[in-house]
C-alpha positions as MATLAB code, in Angstrom:
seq = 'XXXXXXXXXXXXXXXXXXXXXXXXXXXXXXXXXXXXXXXXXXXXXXXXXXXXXXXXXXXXXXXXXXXXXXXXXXXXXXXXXXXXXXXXXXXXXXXXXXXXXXXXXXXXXXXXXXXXXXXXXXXXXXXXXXXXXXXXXXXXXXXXXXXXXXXXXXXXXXXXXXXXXXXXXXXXXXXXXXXXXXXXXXXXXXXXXXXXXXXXXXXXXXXXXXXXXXXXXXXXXXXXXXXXXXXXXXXXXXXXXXXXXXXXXXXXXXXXXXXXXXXXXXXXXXXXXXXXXXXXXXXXXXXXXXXXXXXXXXXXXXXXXXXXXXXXXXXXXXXXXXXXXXXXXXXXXXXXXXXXXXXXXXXXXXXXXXXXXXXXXXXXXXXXXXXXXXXXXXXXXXXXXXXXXXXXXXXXXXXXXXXXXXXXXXXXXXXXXX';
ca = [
     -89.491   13.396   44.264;
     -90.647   14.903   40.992;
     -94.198   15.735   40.066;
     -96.052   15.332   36.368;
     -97.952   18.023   35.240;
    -100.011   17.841   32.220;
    -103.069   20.004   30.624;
    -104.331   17.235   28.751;
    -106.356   14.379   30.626;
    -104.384   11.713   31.724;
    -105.313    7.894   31.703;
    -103.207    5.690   33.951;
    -103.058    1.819   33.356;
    -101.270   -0.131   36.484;
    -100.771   -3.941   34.561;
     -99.745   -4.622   30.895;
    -100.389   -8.530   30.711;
    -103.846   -9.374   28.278;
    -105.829   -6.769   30.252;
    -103.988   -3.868   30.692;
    -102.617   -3.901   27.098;
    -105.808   -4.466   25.466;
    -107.758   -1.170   27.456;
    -104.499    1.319   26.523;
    -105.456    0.275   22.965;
    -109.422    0.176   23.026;
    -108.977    3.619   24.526;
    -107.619    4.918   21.788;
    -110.192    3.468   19.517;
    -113.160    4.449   21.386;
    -112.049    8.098   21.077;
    -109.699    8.723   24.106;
    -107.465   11.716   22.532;
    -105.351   12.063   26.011;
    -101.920   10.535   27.728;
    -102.194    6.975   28.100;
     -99.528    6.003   30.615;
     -98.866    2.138   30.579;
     -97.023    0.461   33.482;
     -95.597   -2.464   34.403;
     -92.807   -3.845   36.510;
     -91.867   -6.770   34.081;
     -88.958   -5.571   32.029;
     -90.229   -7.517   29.222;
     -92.698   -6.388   26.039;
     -96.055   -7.233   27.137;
     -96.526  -11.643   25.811;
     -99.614  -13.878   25.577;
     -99.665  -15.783   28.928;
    -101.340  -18.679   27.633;
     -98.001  -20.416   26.022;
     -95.728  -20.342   28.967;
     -97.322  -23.452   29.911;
     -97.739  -25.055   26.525;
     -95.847  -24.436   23.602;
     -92.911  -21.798   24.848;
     -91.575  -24.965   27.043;
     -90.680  -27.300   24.643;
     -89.999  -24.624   21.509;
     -86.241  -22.617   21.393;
     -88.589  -19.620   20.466;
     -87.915  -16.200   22.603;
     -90.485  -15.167   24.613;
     -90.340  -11.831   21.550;
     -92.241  -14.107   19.312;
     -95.089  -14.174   21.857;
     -95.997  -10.606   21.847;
     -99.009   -8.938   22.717;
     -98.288   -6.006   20.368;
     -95.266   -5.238   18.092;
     -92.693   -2.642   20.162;
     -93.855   -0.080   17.450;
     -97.638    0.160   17.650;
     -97.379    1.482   21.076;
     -95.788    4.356   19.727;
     -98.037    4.675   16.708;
    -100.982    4.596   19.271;
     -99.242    7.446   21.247;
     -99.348    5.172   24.307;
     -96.441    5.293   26.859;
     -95.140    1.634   28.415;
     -93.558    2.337   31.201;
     -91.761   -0.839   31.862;
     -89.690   -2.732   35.153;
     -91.538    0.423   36.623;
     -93.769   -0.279   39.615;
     -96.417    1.879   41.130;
     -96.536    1.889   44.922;
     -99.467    3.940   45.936;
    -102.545    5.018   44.580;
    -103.612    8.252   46.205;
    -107.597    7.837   45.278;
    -108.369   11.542   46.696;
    -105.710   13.828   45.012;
    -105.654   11.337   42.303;
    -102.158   10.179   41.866;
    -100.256    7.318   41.920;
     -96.584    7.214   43.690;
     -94.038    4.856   41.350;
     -91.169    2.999   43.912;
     -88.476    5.266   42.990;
     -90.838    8.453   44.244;
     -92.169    9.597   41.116;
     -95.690   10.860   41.277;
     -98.005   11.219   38.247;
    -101.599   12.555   38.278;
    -104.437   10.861   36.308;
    -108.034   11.674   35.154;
    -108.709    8.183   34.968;
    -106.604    5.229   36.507;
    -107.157    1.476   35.237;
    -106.390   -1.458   37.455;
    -104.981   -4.581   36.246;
    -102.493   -5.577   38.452;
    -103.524   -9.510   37.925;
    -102.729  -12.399   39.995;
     -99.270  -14.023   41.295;
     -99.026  -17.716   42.100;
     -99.761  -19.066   45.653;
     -96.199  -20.063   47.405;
     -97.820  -22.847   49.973;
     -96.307  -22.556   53.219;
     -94.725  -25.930   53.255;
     -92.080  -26.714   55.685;
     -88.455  -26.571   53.442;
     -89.844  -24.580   50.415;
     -88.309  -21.577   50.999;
     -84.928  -23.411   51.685;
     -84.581  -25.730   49.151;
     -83.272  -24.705   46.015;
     -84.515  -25.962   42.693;
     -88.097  -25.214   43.047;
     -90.215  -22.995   40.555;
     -93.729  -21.089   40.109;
     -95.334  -20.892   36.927;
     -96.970  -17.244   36.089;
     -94.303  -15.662   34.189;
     -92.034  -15.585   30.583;
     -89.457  -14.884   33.739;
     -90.289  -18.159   35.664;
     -89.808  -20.669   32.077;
     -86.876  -19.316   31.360;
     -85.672  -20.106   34.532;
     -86.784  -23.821   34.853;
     -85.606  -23.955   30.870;
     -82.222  -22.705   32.344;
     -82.632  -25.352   35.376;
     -83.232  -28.459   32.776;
     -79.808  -27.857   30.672;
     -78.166  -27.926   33.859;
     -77.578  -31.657   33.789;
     -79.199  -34.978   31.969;
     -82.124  -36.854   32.785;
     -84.608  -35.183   34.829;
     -86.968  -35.798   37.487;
     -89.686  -33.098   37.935;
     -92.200  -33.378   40.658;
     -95.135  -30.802   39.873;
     -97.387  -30.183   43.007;
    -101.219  -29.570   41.865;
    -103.229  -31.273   39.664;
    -105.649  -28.153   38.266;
    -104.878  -26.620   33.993;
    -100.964  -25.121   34.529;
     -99.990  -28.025   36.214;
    -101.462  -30.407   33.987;
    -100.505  -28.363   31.008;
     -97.014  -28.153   32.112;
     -96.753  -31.905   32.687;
     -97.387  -32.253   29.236;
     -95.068  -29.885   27.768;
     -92.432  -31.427   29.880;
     -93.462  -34.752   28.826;
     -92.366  -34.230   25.157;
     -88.906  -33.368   26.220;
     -88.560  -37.344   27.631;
     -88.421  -36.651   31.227;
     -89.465  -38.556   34.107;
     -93.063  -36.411   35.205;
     -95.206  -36.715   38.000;
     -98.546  -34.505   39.299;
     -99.138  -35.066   42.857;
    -102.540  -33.483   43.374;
    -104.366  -32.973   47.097;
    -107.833  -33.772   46.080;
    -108.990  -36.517   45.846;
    -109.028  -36.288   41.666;
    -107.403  -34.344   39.449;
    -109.654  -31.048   38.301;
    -111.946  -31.295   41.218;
    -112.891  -27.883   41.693;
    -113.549  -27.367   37.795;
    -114.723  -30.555   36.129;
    -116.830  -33.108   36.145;
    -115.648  -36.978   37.351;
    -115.755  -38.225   33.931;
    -113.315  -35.173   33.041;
    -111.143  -35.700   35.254;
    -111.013  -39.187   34.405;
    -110.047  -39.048   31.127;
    -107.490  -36.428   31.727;
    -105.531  -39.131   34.384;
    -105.971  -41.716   31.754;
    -104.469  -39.363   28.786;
    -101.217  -38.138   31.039;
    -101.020  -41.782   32.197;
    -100.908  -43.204   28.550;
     -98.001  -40.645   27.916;
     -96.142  -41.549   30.298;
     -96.840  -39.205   33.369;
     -97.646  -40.482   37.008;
    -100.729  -38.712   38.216;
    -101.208  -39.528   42.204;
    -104.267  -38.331   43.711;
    -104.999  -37.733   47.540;
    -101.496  -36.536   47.828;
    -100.799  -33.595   50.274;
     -97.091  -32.451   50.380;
     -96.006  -31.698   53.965;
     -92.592  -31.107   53.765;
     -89.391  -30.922   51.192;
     -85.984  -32.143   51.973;
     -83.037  -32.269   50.721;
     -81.457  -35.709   50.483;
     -77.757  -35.393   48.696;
     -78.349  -34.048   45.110;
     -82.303  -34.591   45.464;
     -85.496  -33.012   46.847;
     -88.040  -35.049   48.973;
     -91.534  -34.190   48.912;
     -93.091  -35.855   51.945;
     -96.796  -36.450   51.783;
     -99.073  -36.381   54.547;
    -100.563  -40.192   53.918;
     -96.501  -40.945   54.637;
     -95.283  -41.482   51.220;
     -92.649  -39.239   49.335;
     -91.042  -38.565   46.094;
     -88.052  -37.850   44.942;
     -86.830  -34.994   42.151;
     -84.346  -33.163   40.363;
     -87.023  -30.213   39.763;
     -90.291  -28.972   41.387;
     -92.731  -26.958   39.808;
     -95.546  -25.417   41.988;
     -99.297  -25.271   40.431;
    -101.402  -25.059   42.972;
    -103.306  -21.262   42.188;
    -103.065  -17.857   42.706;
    -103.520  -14.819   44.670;
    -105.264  -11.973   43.791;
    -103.124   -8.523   43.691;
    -105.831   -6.835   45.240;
    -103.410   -5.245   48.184;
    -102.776   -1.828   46.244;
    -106.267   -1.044   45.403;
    -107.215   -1.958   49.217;
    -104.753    0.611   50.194;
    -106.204    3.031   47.910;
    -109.424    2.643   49.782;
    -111.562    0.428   46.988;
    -113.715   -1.866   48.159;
    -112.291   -5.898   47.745;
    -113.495   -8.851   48.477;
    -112.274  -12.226   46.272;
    -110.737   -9.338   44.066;
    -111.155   -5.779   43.185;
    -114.879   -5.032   43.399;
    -116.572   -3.627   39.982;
    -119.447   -3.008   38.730;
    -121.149   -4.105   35.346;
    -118.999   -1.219   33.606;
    -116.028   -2.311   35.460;
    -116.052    0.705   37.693;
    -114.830    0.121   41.208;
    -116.169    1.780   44.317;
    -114.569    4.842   43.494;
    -115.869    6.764   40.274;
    -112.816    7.604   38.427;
    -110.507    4.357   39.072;
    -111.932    1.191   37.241;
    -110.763   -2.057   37.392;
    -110.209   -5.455   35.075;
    -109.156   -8.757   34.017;
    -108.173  -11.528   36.917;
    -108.042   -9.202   40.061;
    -111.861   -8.427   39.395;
    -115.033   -9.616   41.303;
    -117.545   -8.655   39.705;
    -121.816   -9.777   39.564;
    -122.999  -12.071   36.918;
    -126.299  -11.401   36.204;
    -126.024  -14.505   33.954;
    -125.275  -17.020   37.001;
    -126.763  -14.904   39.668;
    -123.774  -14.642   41.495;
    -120.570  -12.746   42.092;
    -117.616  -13.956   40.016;
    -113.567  -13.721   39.845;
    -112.206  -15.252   36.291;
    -108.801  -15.952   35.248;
    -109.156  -15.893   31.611;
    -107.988  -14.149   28.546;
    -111.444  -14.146   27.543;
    -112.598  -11.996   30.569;
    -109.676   -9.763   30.523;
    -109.982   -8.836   27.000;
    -113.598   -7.767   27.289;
    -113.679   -5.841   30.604;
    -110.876   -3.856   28.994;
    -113.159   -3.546   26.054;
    -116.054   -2.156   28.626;
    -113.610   -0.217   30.526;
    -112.640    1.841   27.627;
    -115.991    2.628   26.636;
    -117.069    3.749   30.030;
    -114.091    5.923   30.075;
    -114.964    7.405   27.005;
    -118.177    8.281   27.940;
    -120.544    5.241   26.328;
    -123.150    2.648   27.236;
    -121.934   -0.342   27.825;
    -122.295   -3.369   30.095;
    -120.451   -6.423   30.521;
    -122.507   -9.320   30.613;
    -119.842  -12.055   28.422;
    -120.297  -15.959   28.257;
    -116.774  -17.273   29.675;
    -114.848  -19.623   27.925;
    -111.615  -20.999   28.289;
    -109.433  -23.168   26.413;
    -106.843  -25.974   27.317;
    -103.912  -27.422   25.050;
    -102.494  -30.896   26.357;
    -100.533  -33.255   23.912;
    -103.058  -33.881   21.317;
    -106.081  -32.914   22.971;
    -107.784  -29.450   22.891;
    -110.287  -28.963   25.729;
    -112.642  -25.871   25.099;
    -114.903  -24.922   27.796;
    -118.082  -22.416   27.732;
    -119.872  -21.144   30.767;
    -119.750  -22.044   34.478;
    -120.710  -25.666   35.747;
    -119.892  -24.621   39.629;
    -123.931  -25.639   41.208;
    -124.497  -28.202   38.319;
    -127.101  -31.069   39.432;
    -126.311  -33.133   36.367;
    -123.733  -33.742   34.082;
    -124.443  -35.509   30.869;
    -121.653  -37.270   28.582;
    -122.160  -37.155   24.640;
    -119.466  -39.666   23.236;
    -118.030  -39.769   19.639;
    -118.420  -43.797   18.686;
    -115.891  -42.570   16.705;
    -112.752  -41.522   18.408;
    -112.562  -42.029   21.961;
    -110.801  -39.017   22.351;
    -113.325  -37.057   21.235;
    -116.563  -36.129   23.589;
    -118.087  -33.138   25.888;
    -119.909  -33.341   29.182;
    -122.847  -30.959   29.341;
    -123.456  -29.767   32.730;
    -127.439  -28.777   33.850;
    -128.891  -27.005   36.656;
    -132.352  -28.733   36.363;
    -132.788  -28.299   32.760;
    -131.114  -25.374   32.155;
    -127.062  -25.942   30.610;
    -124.781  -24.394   32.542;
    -121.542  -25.000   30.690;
    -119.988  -27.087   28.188;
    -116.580  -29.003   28.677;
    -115.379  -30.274   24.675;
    -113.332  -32.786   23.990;
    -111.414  -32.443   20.304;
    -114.891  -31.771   19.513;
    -115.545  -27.753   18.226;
    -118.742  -28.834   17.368;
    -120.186  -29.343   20.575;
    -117.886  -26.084   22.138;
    -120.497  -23.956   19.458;
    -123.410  -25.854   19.975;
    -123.062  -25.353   23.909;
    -122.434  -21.432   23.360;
    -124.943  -20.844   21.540;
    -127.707  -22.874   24.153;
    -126.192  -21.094   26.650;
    -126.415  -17.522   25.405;
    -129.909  -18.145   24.258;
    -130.822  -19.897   27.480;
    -132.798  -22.834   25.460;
    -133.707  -26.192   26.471;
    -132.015  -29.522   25.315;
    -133.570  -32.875   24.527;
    -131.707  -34.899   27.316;
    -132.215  -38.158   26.094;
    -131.836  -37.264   22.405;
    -127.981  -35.571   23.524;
    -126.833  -38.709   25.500;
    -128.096  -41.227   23.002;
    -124.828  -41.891   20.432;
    -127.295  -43.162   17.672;
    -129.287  -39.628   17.698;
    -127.015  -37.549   15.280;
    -125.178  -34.335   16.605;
    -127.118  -31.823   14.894;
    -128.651  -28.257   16.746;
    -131.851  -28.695   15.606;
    -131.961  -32.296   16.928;
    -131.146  -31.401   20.485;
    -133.414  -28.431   21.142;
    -136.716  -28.895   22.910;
    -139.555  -27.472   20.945;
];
């Protein structure tokens, strides 16, 4: 076992997806002068996450023309990526972190962003049957890429209905094969979206050809000759060359537990993304963290949230006032629809539709808490995406009947209440 030692002050970052990357380099612009120490245990340059399920699938592009950050400018930023390197332990009172192969490193200030991995559902057959795939890395496309030159036509059965799974059923779409989304709930998007949402999303996949079955539950996969069987609970099953698991993920929380931080739904941090212990801060999707905003506490998996904790983190390390306090927004890319979302519609007692008259694939549902707007869901319709921010951030009132009426025209002014 061999032991760093350093006179300069050390800064540790476990995680080099959107968050981890982006603190290493805020540090250094907020003044940090120390070793920044990078790791990860993907062998691969750190990649935007956000194309694995869109636009990587169906391009011949390498996963090197989805970089975070050019090779070089870690270098020019004096910051060390450790990758395929994984740390093991995190020793909270001597302040150091074990690596697997036994080497120890101290740190000044350690910086958790150890992320999310996807949920493997313990279905009877899945960890027998060959030919099935998770979603979360440049790793797990390549693989199913791999998988689909194997032979001809394909059948690809993906199980859960939520963003990556509907995302990925486009994607796979455009390359002609035979697609279908067999989602639990009893609609797709159920835990996200509104009804008329999730509507239009079954119509749109449906129009391009992909079967989207509802109320589905997989029980168990077979193998019958050359084929998997998915078995669904209601006594119905489906047959495929490929299966591609979306159903969520789980929180990599377990090292920062062992380290003696406080968890919960995530890696517990406060409003400067410190966790319980003073020295060891934490960001991006393993955090849980208090919204003053929505009065609650919140976990996010978004590039948005991981890009500004790591911007808060950095300042806090450096010594500066900061809070975080950011409007969430997301984004979704599927065939020729862009969905952008703004705030947080979970405890919404009304959702409103605004249509286009237009172009029926253009519209946003506005979701209230009595009359105050909660979030914004935007349909090929930026307009409304900006209009809904800026509500929210101001917390001002909307005109209900003036934002539902289609003759009323879209305008800012027009839907705020005096």
């Amino acid at each position: 076992m061999t032991v760093q030692k350093t006179t300069a002050k050390v800064c540790i970052v476990i995680g080099a997806s959107h968050a981890g990357v982006n603190v290493a380099f805020a540090l250094r612009r907020e003044g940090w002068d120390g070793t920044i120490l990078l790791f990860d245990a993907d062998k691969t340059l750190p990649y935007h996450r956000p194309p694995l399920s869109k636009t990587y699938f169906t391009s011949e592009d390498t996963i090197e023309k989805h970089l975070l950050k050019p090779a070089e400018s870690y270098d020019k930023e004096n910051i060390t990526l450790r990758l395929g390197a994984t740390v093991s332990r995190i020793d909270s009172e001597t302040k150091r972190v074990t690596l697997d192969d036994g080497e120890t490193l101290s740190y000044d200030k350690l910086v958790i962003a150890t992320g999310a991995r996807p949920i493997i559902p313990p279905i009877p057959g899945i960890e027998t049957t060959s030919g099935i795939f998770p979603l979360r890395t440049a790793a797990d496309v390549s693989k199913i890429r791999d998988a689909l030159k194997l032979s001809g036509n394909k059948k690809v059965v993906i199980v859960g209905g939520g963003y990556i799974g509907l995302e990925t059923a486009a994607s796979l779409s455009k390359l002609k094969l035979a697609v279908t989304v067999l989602e639990r709930e009893e609609r797709i998007l159920a835990r996200v979206t509104a009804p008329d949402m999730s509507d239009f999303f079954q119509w749109l996949h449906q129009e391009n050809g992909v079967e989207v079955l509802t109320s589905k539950d997989v029980v168990e996969i077979k193998t019958v000759g050359k084929e998997k069987q998915l078995v669904c609970g209601d006594g119905s099953y489906y047959l495929a060359d490929m299966i591609i698991l979306g159903v969520g993920i789980k929180v990599n929380k377990e090292l920062a537990a062992s380290a003696g931080l406080k968890t919960k739904n995530g890696i517990c941090v406060d409003d400067r993304c410190r966790t319980s212990n003073e020295d060891i801060f934490a960001i991006g999707d393993c955090t849980y963290y208090y919204s003053a905003r929505y009065d609650r506490f919140l976990r996010l998996e978004s590039v948005q949230n991981a890009i500004d904790q790591a911007k808060v983190a950095a300042m806090a390390i450096c010594g500066k006032e900061t809070v975080y306090d950011s409007l969430p927004w997301f984004w979704s890319d599927q065939y020729d629809v862009k969905l952008q979302m703004v705030g947080l519609s979970e405890g919404f007692t009304e959702a409103l539709l605004r249509k286009d008259v237009e172009d029926a694939k253009s519209f946003s549902v506005w979701y209230f808490k009595g009359d105050r707007l909660l979030a914004v869901d935007a349909v090929n319709n930026t307009k409304a995406y900006v209009y809904g921010t800026k509500i929210i951030k101001a917390d001002q009132k909307i005109d209900k009947s003036k934002l539902v009426d289609p003759s009323e025209e879209f305008k800012l002014t027009n839907l705020l209440v005096d």
